[in-house]
PDB file of C-alpha atoms in Angstrom:
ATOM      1  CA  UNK R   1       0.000   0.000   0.000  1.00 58.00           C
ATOM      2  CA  UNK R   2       1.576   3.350  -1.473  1.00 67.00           C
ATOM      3  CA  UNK R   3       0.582   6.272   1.017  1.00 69.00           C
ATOM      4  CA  UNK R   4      -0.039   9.487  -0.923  1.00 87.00           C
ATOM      5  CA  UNK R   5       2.073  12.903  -0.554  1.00 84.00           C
ATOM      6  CA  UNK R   6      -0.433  14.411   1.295  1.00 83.00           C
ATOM      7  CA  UNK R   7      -0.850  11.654   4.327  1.00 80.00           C
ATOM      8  CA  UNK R   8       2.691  11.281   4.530  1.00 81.00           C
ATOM      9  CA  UNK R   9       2.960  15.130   4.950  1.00 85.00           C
ATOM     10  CA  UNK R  10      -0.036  15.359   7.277  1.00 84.00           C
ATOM     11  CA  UNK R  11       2.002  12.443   9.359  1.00 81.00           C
ATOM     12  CA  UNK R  12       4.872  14.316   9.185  1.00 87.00           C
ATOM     13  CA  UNK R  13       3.639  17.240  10.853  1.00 87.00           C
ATOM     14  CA  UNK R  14       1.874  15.311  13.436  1.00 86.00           C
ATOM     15  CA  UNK R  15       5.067  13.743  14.497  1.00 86.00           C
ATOM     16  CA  UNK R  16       6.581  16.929  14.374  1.00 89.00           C
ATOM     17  CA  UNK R  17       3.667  18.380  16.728  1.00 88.00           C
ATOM     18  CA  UNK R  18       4.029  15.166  18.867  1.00 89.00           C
ATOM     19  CA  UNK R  19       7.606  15.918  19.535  1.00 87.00           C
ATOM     20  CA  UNK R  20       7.094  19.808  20.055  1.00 87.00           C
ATOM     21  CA  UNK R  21       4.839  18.981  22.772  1.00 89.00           C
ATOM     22  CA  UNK R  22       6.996  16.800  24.071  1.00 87.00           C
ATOM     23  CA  UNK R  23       9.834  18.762  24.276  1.00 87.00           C
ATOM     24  CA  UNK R  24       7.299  21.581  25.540  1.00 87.00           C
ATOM     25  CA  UNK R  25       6.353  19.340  28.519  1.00 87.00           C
ATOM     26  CA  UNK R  26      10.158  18.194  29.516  1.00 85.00           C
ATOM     27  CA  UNK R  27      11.021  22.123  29.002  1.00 86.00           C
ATOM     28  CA  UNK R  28       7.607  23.163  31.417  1.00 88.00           C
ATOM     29  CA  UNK R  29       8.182  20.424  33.825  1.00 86.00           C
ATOM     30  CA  UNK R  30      12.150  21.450  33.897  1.00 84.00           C
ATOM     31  CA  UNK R  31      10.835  24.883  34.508  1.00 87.00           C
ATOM     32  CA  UNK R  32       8.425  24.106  36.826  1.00 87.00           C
ATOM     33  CA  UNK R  33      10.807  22.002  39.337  1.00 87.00           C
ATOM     34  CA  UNK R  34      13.227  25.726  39.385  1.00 89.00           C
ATOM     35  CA  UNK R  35      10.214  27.866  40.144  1.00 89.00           C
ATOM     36  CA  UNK R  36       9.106  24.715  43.204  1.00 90.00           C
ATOM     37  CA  UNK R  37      12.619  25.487  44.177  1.00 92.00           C
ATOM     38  CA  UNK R  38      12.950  29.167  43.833  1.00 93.00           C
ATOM     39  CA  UNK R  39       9.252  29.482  45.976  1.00 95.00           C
ATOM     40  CA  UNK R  40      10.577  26.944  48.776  1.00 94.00           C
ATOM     41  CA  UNK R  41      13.992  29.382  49.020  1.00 95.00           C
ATOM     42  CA  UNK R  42      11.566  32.504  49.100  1.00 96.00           C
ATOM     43  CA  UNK R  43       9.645  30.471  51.823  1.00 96.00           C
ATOM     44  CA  UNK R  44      12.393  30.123  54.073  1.00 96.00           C
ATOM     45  CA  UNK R  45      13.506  33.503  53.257  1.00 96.00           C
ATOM     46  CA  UNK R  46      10.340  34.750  54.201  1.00 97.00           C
ATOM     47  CA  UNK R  47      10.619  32.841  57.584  1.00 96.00           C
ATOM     48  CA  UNK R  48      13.583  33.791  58.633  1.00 97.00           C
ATOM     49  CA  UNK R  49      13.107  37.256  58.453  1.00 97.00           C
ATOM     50  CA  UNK R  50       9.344  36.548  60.213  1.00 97.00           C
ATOM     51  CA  UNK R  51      11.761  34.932  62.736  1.00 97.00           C
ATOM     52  CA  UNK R  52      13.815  37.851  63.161  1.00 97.00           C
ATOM     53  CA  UNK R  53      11.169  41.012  62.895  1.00 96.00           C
ATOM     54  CA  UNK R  54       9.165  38.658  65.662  1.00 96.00           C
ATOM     55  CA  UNK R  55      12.291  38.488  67.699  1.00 96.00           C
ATOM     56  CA  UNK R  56      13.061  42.112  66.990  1.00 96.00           C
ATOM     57  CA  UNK R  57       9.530  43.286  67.739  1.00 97.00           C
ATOM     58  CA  UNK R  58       9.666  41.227  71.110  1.00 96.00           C
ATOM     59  CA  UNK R  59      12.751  43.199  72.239  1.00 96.00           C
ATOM     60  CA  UNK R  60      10.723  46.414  71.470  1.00 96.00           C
ATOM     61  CA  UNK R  61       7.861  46.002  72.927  1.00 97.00           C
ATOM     62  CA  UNK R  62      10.012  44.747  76.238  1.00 97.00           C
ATOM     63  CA  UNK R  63      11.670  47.776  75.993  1.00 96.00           C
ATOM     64  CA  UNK R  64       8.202  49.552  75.732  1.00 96.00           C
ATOM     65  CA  UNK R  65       6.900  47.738  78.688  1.00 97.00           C
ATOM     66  CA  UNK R  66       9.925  48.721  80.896  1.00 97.00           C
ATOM     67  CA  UNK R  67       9.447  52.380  80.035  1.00 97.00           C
ATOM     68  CA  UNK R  68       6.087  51.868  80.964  1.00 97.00           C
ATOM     69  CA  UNK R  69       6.597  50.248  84.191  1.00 97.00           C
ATOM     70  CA  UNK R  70       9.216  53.388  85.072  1.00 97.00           C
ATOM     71  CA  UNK R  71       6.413  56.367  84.343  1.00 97.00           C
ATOM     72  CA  UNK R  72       3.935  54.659  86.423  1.00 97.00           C
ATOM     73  CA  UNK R  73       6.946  53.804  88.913  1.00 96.00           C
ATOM     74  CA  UNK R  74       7.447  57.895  88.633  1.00 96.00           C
ATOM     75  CA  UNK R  75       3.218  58.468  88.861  1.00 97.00           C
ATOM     76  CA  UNK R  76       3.085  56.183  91.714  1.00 97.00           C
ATOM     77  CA  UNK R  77       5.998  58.209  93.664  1.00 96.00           C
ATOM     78  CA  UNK R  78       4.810  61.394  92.477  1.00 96.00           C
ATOM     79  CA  UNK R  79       0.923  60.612  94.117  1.00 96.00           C
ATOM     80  CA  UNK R  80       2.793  59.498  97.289  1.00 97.00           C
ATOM     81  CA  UNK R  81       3.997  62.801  97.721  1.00 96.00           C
ATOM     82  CA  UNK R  82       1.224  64.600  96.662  1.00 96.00           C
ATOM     83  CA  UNK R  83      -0.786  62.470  99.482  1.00 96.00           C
ATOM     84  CA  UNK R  84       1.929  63.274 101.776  1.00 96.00           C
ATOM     85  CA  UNK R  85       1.588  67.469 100.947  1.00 95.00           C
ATOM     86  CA  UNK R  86      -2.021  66.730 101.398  1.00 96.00           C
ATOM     87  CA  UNK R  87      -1.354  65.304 105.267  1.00 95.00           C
ATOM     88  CA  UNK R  88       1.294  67.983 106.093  1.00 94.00           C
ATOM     89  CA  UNK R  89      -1.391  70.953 104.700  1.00 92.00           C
ATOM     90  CA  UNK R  90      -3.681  69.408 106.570  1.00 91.00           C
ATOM     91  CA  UNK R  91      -2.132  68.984 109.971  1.00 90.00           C
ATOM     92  CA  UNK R  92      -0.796  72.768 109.305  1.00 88.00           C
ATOM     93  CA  UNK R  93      -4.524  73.493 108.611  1.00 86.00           C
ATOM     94  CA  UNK R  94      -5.947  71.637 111.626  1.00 84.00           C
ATOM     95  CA  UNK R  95      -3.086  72.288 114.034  1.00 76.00           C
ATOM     96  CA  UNK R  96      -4.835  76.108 114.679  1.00 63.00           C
ATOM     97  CA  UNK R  97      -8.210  75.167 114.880  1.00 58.00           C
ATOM     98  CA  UNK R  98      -7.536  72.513 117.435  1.00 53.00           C
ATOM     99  CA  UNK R  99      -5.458  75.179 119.590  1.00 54.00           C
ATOM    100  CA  UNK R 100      -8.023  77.507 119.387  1.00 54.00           C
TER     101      UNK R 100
END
């Protein structure tokens, strides 16, 4: 059986096609494997420096809290002598009236 010019050359360019989207799926798949790789080095990347902000916002926010702890340290002082004003004005205050 004697295949005409036209089915060979219709057979030709499926072969051809066969082997473009072969190559096209080795070249994809090759492709696809860097970009699994390059998006699992971003991820750990991307925790690390999580790891670090976390750890450098922790430090802050200790820092914070100290400085908070100091100004009501300094509130807590300065109401203690306020109170303490407060008594002495008001044994000055009462000291007269009791004498009199």
């Amino acid at each position: 059986m004697k295949l005409s010019q036209e089915l060979i050359a219709i057979l030709a360019v499926g072969v051809t096609l066969t082997g473009l989207q072969v190559t096209l799926f080795v070249t994809m798949r090759g492709e696809m494997s860097e970009l699994r790789s390059e998006m699992s080095e971003l991820r750990s990347e991307m925790r690390t420096e999580m790891s670090e902000l976390r750890e450098e916002m922790r430090g802050e926010m200790n820092v914070l809290r100290e400085d908070v702890r100091h100004d009501i340290d300094a509130v807590r002082i300065d109401i203690q002598d306020i109170r303490e004003d407060v008594r002495q004005l008001r044994d000055k205050l009462l000291v007269p009236a009791a004498g009199a």
